[in-house]
């Protein structure tokens, strides 16, 4: 695997610096090297919008910092959750006194570190409420929707929540809007081959020539496997999951998958 990087151990820091140098109007440094914020933030009277996640998913997560979008972002190592300290500092960077909406994906490390950060933020007088994205229909059945991951639906959740904040909604209003958005969102991912991380030459998973992976997620940590076939026959499995979900919504006027 050929890469254009300096040091594998500092690739995240280099990427953060690159974003700042390339887009100084969108990114400002904070006291925490793993937290970037929108330069005008915190904006007086506005609910702060924060997210966070592992590096390697660009343009998520820091790529969505900007006007009427994210106010601050916590940045983790490659495919690893940001620390509780990074989330806490992101809350501080975004808080104007109107509270902070933390909109993030349903991953174990993120859940744990956000909860710890909220405890410390509450002790510091910062109100934080959360919405957890769980739009990936292939990562768990409908009966266990709380176990589903957040993937592409997070972007729509951020946009809707941030738009509500920009319109002057209070913290409960922003949380309600973001929750409504993700409740109505479903997604599925497909991976034909694996990526590699900078510190390793080995792929994350091996996909045999007769197989491809559906629902491989942004970190490829879980997947359904289907046999390769012609292009015409390749996509029915994941598409049928989404289509059946849409059909159930149209018929019953409520999500059932």
Coordinates of C-alpha atoms in Angstrom, one line a residue:
X1 CA 0.0 0.0 0.0
X2 CA 1.5 3.3 -1.1
X3 CA 0.7 6.4 0.9
X4 CA 1.6 10.1 0.7
X5 CA 2.0 10.9 4.4
X6 CA 4.8 12.0 6.7
X7 CA 4.7 10.0 9.9
X8 CA 2.0 7.3 10.5
X9 CA 1.9 8.3 14.2
X10 CA 1.1 11.9 13.4
X11 CA -1.2 11.6 10.4
X12 CA -4.2 12.9 12.4
X13 CA -2.4 16.0 13.6
X14 CA -1.1 16.7 10.1
X15 CA -4.6 16.4 8.7
X16 CA -6.0 18.8 11.3
X17 CA -3.3 21.3 10.5
X18 CA -4.0 20.9 6.8
X19 CA -7.7 21.6 7.3
X20 CA -6.9 24.8 9.3
X21 CA -4.4 26.1 6.7
X22 CA -6.6 25.3 3.8
X23 CA -9.8 26.8 5.3
X24 CA -8.9 29.4 7.9
X25 CA -12.4 30.9 7.7
X26 CA -14.0 27.6 8.8
X27 CA -11.6 26.3 11.4
X28 CA -10.1 27.8 14.6
X29 CA -7.8 26.0 17.0
X30 CA -8.7 25.5 20.6
X31 CA -6.6 24.6 23.7
X32 CA -7.2 21.0 22.8
X33 CA -5.3 19.9 19.7
X34 CA -8.1 17.4 19.0
X35 CA -10.9 19.9 19.0
X36 CA -11.6 22.4 16.2
X37 CA -14.3 25.0 16.2
X38 CA -16.1 27.4 13.8
X39 CA -14.3 30.8 14.3
X40 CA -17.4 32.8 15.3
X41 CA -18.4 30.1 17.9
X42 CA -19.8 30.3 20.5
X43 CA -22.5 32.4 18.9
X44 CA -24.5 34.5 21.4
X45 CA -27.9 33.1 22.2
X46 CA -27.6 30.1 19.9
X47 CA -27.5 26.4 20.9
X48 CA -24.1 25.0 20.1
X49 CA -24.0 22.0 17.8
X50 CA -21.2 19.4 18.5
X51 CA -20.3 16.0 17.1
X52 CA -17.2 13.9 17.2
X53 CA -15.7 10.6 15.9
X54 CA -12.7 8.8 14.7
X55 CA -10.5 10.1 12.0
X56 CA -10.4 8.3 8.6
X57 CA -14.0 9.1 7.7
X58 CA -13.4 12.4 6.0
X59 CA -15.1 14.6 5.2
X60 CA -16.8 13.5 8.4
X61 CA -16.5 14.7 11.0
X62 CA -14.6 18.0 10.9
X63 CA -15.6 18.6 7.3
X64 CA -19.1 19.7 8.5
X65 CA -18.0 22.5 10.7
X66 CA -19.2 25.8 9.4
X67 CA -22.0 28.4 9.2
X68 CA -25.4 26.9 10.2
X69 CA -23.7 23.5 10.7
X70 CA -21.4 22.2 13.4
X71 CA -19.9 24.7 15.9
X72 CA -17.2 22.4 17.2
X73 CA -16.0 18.9 16.6
X74 CA -14.0 16.3 18.7
X75 CA -11.5 14.3 16.7
X76 CA -10.3 10.8 17.6
X77 CA -7.5 8.6 16.3
X78 CA -8.0 6.6 13.2
X79 CA -11.2 4.6 13.6
X80 CA -11.3 5.4 17.3
X81 CA -13.6 7.5 19.5
X82 CA -12.5 11.0 20.6
X83 CA -11.6 11.0 24.3
X84 CA -14.0 12.3 26.9
X85 CA -11.7 15.3 27.4
X86 CA -12.0 16.1 23.7
X87 CA -15.8 16.0 23.8
X88 CA -15.8 18.1 26.9
X89 CA -13.6 20.8 25.3
X90 CA -15.8 20.7 22.2
X91 CA -18.8 21.4 24.5
X92 CA -17.0 24.3 26.0
X93 CA -16.0 25.7 22.6
X94 CA -19.6 25.7 21.4
X95 CA -21.5 26.8 24.5
X96 CA -22.8 30.3 24.5
X97 CA -24.9 29.7 27.6
X98 CA -27.9 28.4 25.5
X99 CA -26.8 24.8 25.9
X100 CA -25.1 22.3 23.6
X101 CA -26.7 19.6 21.4
X102 CA -24.3 16.7 20.9
X103 CA -25.3 14.8 17.8
X104 CA -23.3 11.7 17.2
X105 CA -23.3 8.0 16.1
X106 CA -24.2 4.9 18.0
X107 CA -20.7 3.4 18.7
X108 CA -19.6 2.0 22.1
X109 CA -16.6 4.3 22.5
X110 CA -18.5 7.4 21.6
X111 CA -21.4 6.5 23.9
X112 CA -19.0 6.0 26.8
X113 CA -16.9 9.1 26.3
X114 CA -19.9 11.4 25.6
X115 CA -21.5 10.3 28.8
X116 CA -18.4 11.0 30.8
X117 CA -18.0 14.3 29.2
X118 CA -21.6 15.3 29.9
X119 CA -21.1 14.6 33.6
X120 CA -18.1 17.0 33.7
X121 CA -19.9 19.5 31.6
X122 CA -22.9 19.5 33.9
X123 CA -20.6 20.1 36.9
X124 CA -19.1 23.0 35.0
X125 CA -22.6 24.5 34.4
X126 CA -22.9 23.6 30.7
X127 CA -26.2 22.0 29.6
X128 CA -25.7 19.2 27.1
X129 CA -28.3 17.0 25.5
X130 CA -27.8 14.3 22.9
X131 CA -29.3 12.6 19.9
X132 CA -27.7 9.3 18.9
X133 CA -27.9 8.3 15.2
X134 CA -28.9 4.7 14.4
X135 CA -29.9 4.7 10.8
X136 CA -28.0 1.6 9.6
X137 CA -30.8 -0.9 8.9
X138 CA -28.3 -3.8 8.4
X139 CA -26.4 -3.6 11.6
X140 CA -29.3 -4.8 13.8
X141 CA -33.0 -5.9 13.4
X142 CA -35.8 -3.5 13.9
X143 CA -36.5 -5.1 17.3
X144 CA -33.1 -4.0 18.4
X145 CA -32.9 -0.6 16.8
X146 CA -31.1 0.8 19.8
X147 CA -28.1 -1.3 18.6
X148 CA -28.0 0.0 15.1
X149 CA -25.1 2.2 14.1
X150 CA -25.1 5.7 12.9
X151 CA -23.7 6.2 9.4
X152 CA -24.8 8.5 6.5
X153 CA -27.9 9.6 8.4
X154 CA -25.7 11.6 10.8
X155 CA -25.2 14.2 8.1
X156 CA -28.9 14.9 7.8
X157 CA -29.2 14.9 11.6
X158 CA -26.5 17.5 11.9
X159 CA -28.0 19.7 9.2
X160 CA -31.5 19.6 10.6
X161 CA -30.3 20.2 14.2
X162 CA -28.0 23.0 13.1
X163 CA -30.8 24.6 11.0
X164 CA -33.1 24.6 14.1
X165 CA -30.3 26.2 16.2
X166 CA -29.7 28.9 13.5
X167 CA -33.5 29.7 13.6
X168 CA -33.3 30.3 17.3
X169 CA -34.8 27.1 18.7
X170 CA -34.0 26.4 22.3
X171 CA -32.0 23.3 23.3
X172 CA -35.1 21.1 23.6
X173 CA -36.3 22.3 20.2
X174 CA -33.0 21.6 18.6
X175 CA -32.9 18.1 20.1
X176 CA -36.5 17.4 19.0
X177 CA -35.7 18.4 15.4
X178 CA -32.6 16.4 15.2
X179 CA -34.3 13.4 16.8
X180 CA -37.2 13.6 14.3
X181 CA -34.7 13.7 11.4
X182 CA -32.8 10.6 12.4
X183 CA -36.0 8.7 13.3
X184 CA -37.0 9.1 9.7
X185 CA -33.7 8.1 8.2
X186 CA -32.5 4.7 7.1
X187 CA -29.2 3.8 5.4
X188 CA -27.1 0.8 4.3
X189 CA -23.5 0.6 3.2
X190 CA -21.7 -1.7 0.7
X191 CA -18.0 -2.5 0.6
X192 CA -16.2 -4.3 -2.2
X193 CA -12.8 -4.2 -0.6
X194 CA -11.1 -3.1 2.6
X195 CA -9.1 0.0 3.4
X196 CA -5.9 0.0 5.4
X197 CA -4.9 2.2 8.3
X198 CA -1.6 4.2 8.2
X199 CA 0.1 2.2 10.9
X200 CA -0.5 -1.1 9.1
X201 CA 0.0 -2.6 5.7
X202 CA -2.7 -5.2 6.2
X203 CA -6.4 -4.6 5.2
X204 CA -9.0 -4.5 8.0
X205 CA -10.9 -7.4 6.4
X206 CA -10.2 -9.9 3.6
X207 CA -13.0 -10.1 1.0
X208 CA -12.7 -13.3 -1.0
X209 CA -13.3 -13.1 -4.7
X210 CA -16.7 -14.8 -4.3
X211 CA -17.9 -12.5 -1.7
X212 CA -18.8 -8.8 -1.1
X213 CA -19.9 -7.1 2.0
X214 CA -23.1 -5.2 2.7
X215 CA -23.5 -3.0 5.8
X216 CA -19.7 -2.8 6.3
X217 CA -20.1 0.4 8.2
X218 CA -17.6 3.3 8.4
X219 CA -15.1 1.1 10.2
X220 CA -15.9 -2.3 8.6
X221 CA -16.4 -3.7 12.1
X222 CA -19.5 -5.7 11.2
X223 CA -21.0 -6.8 7.9
X224 CA -23.4 -9.1 6.1
X225 CA -21.8 -11.1 3.3
X226 CA -23.2 -11.8 -0.1
X227 CA -21.9 -13.8 -3.1
X228 CA -20.5 -11.7 -5.9
X229 CA -22.6 -11.8 -9.1
X230 CA -23.2 -9.7 -12.2
X231 CA -23.9 -6.0 -11.7
X232 CA -27.5 -6.6 -12.5
X233 CA -27.9 -9.2 -9.8
X234 CA -25.5 -7.7 -7.2
X235 CA -27.6 -5.1 -5.5
X236 CA -31.0 -6.7 -4.7
X237 CA -30.1 -7.8 -1.2
X238 CA -29.2 -4.4 0.3
X239 CA -31.7 -2.6 -1.9
X240 CA -34.5 -4.9 -0.9
X241 CA -33.9 -4.0 2.8
X242 CA -34.2 -0.3 2.1
X243 CA -37.1 -0.7 -0.3
X244 CA -39.1 -2.8 2.1
X245 CA -38.5 -0.2 4.8
X246 CA -39.8 2.5 2.6
X247 CA -42.8 0.4 1.6
X248 CA -43.7 -0.3 5.2
X249 CA -43.5 3.4 5.9
X250 CA -45.7 4.4 3.0
X251 CA -48.3 1.7 4.0
X252 CA -48.4 2.2 7.7
X253 CA -47.3 5.8 7.9
X254 CA -44.8 4.8 10.5
X255 CA -41.3 3.2 10.4
X256 CA -41.4 -0.5 11.1
X257 CA -37.9 -1.6 10.0

